[in-house]
Amino acid sequence: MFKDTSLLVLIIAAAGLVVNIITLIVVIGVLKKFKKEAVMLDAGQAAVAVEASVQKEKPAGGQSKPAAAAGAGVVFCRNCGSPFDSNNAACPQCNTPRGYRKEEGT
């Protein structure tokens, strides 16, 4: 049928080029779709993480903690050295107020 092989090679090369172009278009379309889904997923995960952190800061009654309580922790009395909650105004052991500083020489 084809006596001249150069024409056959040209037809096969053109067909291969067309197949490669179609494949490239399909791959680009699929990547765009996955990228959009990934962005939506990231936004969804961020929303879930924010919701979880809000729920974690709420006590059982459902009311939010005050801003000062969000950074609550343990502090140590400068007078007796015992640990107590940072929300307390004074040491429960010796009733020394927070922020008390011993005078030098005593």
PDB file of C-alpha atoms in Angstrom:
ATOM      1  CA  MET A   1       0.000   0.000   0.000  1.00  0.00           C
ATOM      2  CA  PHE A   2       2.731   2.467   1.023  1.00  0.00           C
ATOM      3  CA  LYS A   3       5.665   2.107  -1.268  1.00  0.00           C
ATOM      4  CA  ASP A   4       7.433   5.123   0.102  1.00  0.00           C
ATOM      5  CA  THR A   5       8.273   4.536   3.786  1.00  0.00           C
ATOM      6  CA  SER A   6       8.982   8.207   4.453  1.00  0.00           C
ATOM      7  CA  LEU A   7       5.271   8.994   4.065  1.00  0.00           C
ATOM      8  CA  LEU A   8       4.401   6.217   6.525  1.00  0.00           C
ATOM      9  CA  VAL A   9       6.946   7.560   9.031  1.00  0.00           C
ATOM     10  CA  LEU A  10       5.490  11.058   8.663  1.00  0.00           C
ATOM     11  CA  ILE A  11       1.937   9.816   9.285  1.00  0.00           C
ATOM     12  CA  ILE A  12       3.023   7.825  12.366  1.00  0.00           C
ATOM     13  CA  ALA A  13       4.968  10.813  13.731  1.00  0.00           C
ATOM     14  CA  ALA A  14       1.952  13.121  13.213  1.00  0.00           C
ATOM     15  CA  ALA A  15      -0.366  10.609  14.916  1.00  0.00           C
ATOM     16  CA  GLY A  16       2.056  10.333  17.853  1.00  0.00           C
ATOM     17  CA  LEU A  17       2.226  14.129  18.135  1.00  0.00           C
ATOM     18  CA  VAL A  18      -1.582  14.377  18.168  1.00  0.00           C
ATOM     19  CA  VAL A  19      -1.822  11.684  20.863  1.00  0.00           C
ATOM     20  CA  ASN A  20       0.812  13.467  22.976  1.00  0.00           C
ATOM     21  CA  ILE A  21      -1.002  16.814  22.668  1.00  0.00           C
ATOM     22  CA  ILE A  22      -4.321  15.232  23.666  1.00  0.00           C
ATOM     23  CA  THR A  23      -2.646  13.525  26.627  1.00  0.00           C
ATOM     24  CA  LEU A  24      -1.070  16.827  27.715  1.00  0.00           C
ATOM     25  CA  ILE A  25      -4.445  18.598  27.591  1.00  0.00           C
ATOM     26  CA  VAL A  26      -6.092  15.849  29.652  1.00  0.00           C
ATOM     27  CA  VAL A  27      -3.291  15.864  32.245  1.00  0.00           C
ATOM     28  CA  ILE A  28      -3.455  19.666  32.609  1.00  0.00           C
ATOM     29  CA  GLY A  29      -7.235  19.475  33.076  1.00  0.00           C
ATOM     30  CA  VAL A  30      -6.927  16.769  35.734  1.00  0.00           C
ATOM     31  CA  LEU A  31      -4.199  18.698  37.587  1.00  0.00           C
ATOM     32  CA  LYS A  32      -6.337  21.847  37.642  1.00  0.00           C
ATOM     33  CA  LYS A  33      -9.257  19.849  39.017  1.00  0.00           C
ATOM     34  CA  PHE A  34      -7.111  18.283  41.751  1.00  0.00           C
ATOM     35  CA  LYS A  35      -5.586  21.655  42.600  1.00  0.00           C
ATOM     36  CA  LYS A  36      -9.053  23.178  43.082  1.00  0.00           C
ATOM     37  CA  GLU A  37     -10.085  20.222  45.252  1.00  0.00           C
ATOM     38  CA  ALA A  38      -6.869  20.499  47.259  1.00  0.00           C
ATOM     39  CA  VAL A  39      -7.478  24.207  47.885  1.00  0.00           C
ATOM     40  CA  MET A  40     -11.038  23.453  48.971  1.00  0.00           C
ATOM     41  CA  LEU A  41      -9.774  20.632  51.178  1.00  0.00           C
ATOM     42  CA  ASP A  42      -7.128  22.890  52.746  1.00  0.00           C
ATOM     43  CA  ALA A  43      -9.750  25.558  53.412  1.00  0.00           C
ATOM     44  CA  GLY A  44     -12.048  22.918  54.872  1.00  0.00           C
ATOM     45  CA  GLN A  45      -9.300  21.533  57.089  1.00  0.00           C
ATOM     46  CA  ALA A  46      -8.435  25.041  58.240  1.00  0.00           C
ATOM     47  CA  ALA A  47     -12.082  25.639  59.142  1.00  0.00           C
ATOM     48  CA  VAL A  48     -12.201  22.340  61.032  1.00  0.00           C
ATOM     49  CA  ALA A  49      -8.985  23.219  62.899  1.00  0.00           C
ATOM     50  CA  VAL A  50     -10.338  26.644  63.878  1.00  0.00           C
ATOM     51  CA  GLU A  51     -13.606  25.100  65.030  1.00  0.00           C
ATOM     52  CA  ALA A  52     -11.719  22.499  67.063  1.00  0.00           C
ATOM     53  CA  SER A  53      -9.581  25.145  68.759  1.00  0.00           C
ATOM     54  CA  VAL A  54     -12.675  27.208  69.573  1.00  0.00           C
ATOM     55  CA  GLN A  55     -14.378  24.136  71.021  1.00  0.00           C
ATOM     56  CA  LYS A  56     -11.247  23.306  73.051  1.00  0.00           C
ATOM     57  CA  GLU A  57     -11.250  26.749  74.676  1.00  0.00           C
ATOM     58  CA  LYS A  58     -14.930  26.543  75.651  1.00  0.00           C
ATOM     59  CA  PRO A  59     -15.700  25.041  79.049  1.00  0.00           C
ATOM     60  CA  ALA A  60     -18.465  22.469  79.504  1.00  0.00           C
ATOM     61  CA  GLY A  61     -21.104  25.221  79.923  1.00  0.00           C
ATOM     62  CA  GLY A  62     -20.427  26.440  76.381  1.00  0.00           C
ATOM     63  CA  GLN A  63     -19.289  29.927  77.353  1.00  0.00           C
ATOM     64  CA  SER A  64     -15.911  31.150  76.182  1.00  0.00           C
ATOM     65  CA  LYS A  65     -13.075  31.603  78.646  1.00  0.00           C
ATOM     66  CA  PRO A  66     -11.983  35.169  79.324  1.00  0.00           C
ATOM     67  CA  ALA A  67      -8.902  36.339  77.442  1.00  0.00           C
ATOM     68  CA  ALA A  68      -6.798  36.281  80.614  1.00  0.00           C
ATOM     69  CA  ALA A  69      -7.654  32.635  81.246  1.00  0.00           C
ATOM     70  CA  ALA A  70      -6.507  31.615  77.769  1.00  0.00           C
ATOM     71  CA  GLY A  71      -2.883  32.087  78.870  1.00  0.00           C
ATOM     72  CA  ALA A  72      -3.373  30.564  82.316  1.00  0.00           C
ATOM     73  CA  GLY A  73      -0.636  28.418  83.740  1.00  0.00           C
ATOM     74  CA  VAL A  74       1.393  27.702  86.833  1.00  0.00           C
ATOM     75  CA  VAL A  75       3.498  30.342  88.571  1.00  0.00           C
ATOM     76  CA  PHE A  76       5.715  30.105  91.628  1.00  0.00           C
ATOM     77  CA  CYS A  77       5.451  32.250  94.716  1.00  0.00           C
ATOM     78  CA  ARG A  78       8.463  34.524  95.166  1.00  0.00           C
ATOM     79  CA  ASN A  79       8.114  34.321  98.928  1.00  0.00           C
ATOM     80  CA  CYS A  80       7.668  30.608  99.703  1.00  0.00           C
ATOM     81  CA  GLY A  81       8.305  29.068  96.262  1.00  0.00           C
ATOM     82  CA  SER A  82       5.128  26.978  96.071  1.00  0.00           C
ATOM     83  CA  PRO A  83       3.402  26.607  92.704  1.00  0.00           C
ATOM     84  CA  PHE A  84      -0.098  28.011  92.141  1.00  0.00           C
ATOM     85  CA  ASP A  85      -2.492  28.907  89.318  1.00  0.00           C
ATOM     86  CA  SER A  86      -1.620  32.121  87.507  1.00  0.00           C
ATOM     87  CA  ASN A  87      -5.265  33.244  87.712  1.00  0.00           C
ATOM     88  CA  ASN A  88      -4.935  33.566  91.505  1.00  0.00           C
ATOM     89  CA  ALA A  89      -4.074  37.017  92.810  1.00  0.00           C
ATOM     90  CA  ALA A  90      -2.119  35.653  95.773  1.00  0.00           C
ATOM     91  CA  CYS A  91      -0.265  32.521  96.833  1.00  0.00           C
ATOM     92  CA  PRO A  92      -2.661  30.077  98.555  1.00  0.00           C
ATOM     93  CA  GLN A  93       0.122  28.930 100.952  1.00  0.00           C
ATOM     94  CA  CYS A  94       1.397  32.223 102.359  1.00  0.00           C
ATOM     95  CA  ASN A  95      -1.110  34.752 100.905  1.00  0.00           C
ATOM     96  CA  THR A  96       1.697  36.766  99.322  1.00  0.00           C
ATOM     97  CA  PRO A  97       0.277  38.813  96.431  1.00  0.00           C
ATOM     98  CA  ARG A  98       1.504  38.150  92.915  1.00  0.00           C
ATOM     99  CA  GLY A  99       4.239  40.534  91.845  1.00  0.00           C
ATOM    100  CA  TYR A 100       5.672  40.679  95.388  1.00  0.00           C
ATOM    101  CA  ARG A 101       9.424  41.187  95.431  1.00  0.00           C
ATOM    102  CA  LYS A 102      11.628  40.535  98.424  1.00  0.00           C
ATOM    103  CA  GLU A 103      13.662  43.502  99.468  1.00  0.00           C
ATOM    104  CA  GLU A 104      17.397  43.025  99.196  1.00  0.00           C
ATOM    105  CA  GLY A 105      19.094  42.074 102.441  1.00  0.00           C
ATOM    106  CA  THR A 106      16.118  40.278 103.941  1.00  0.00           C
TER     107      THR A 106
END
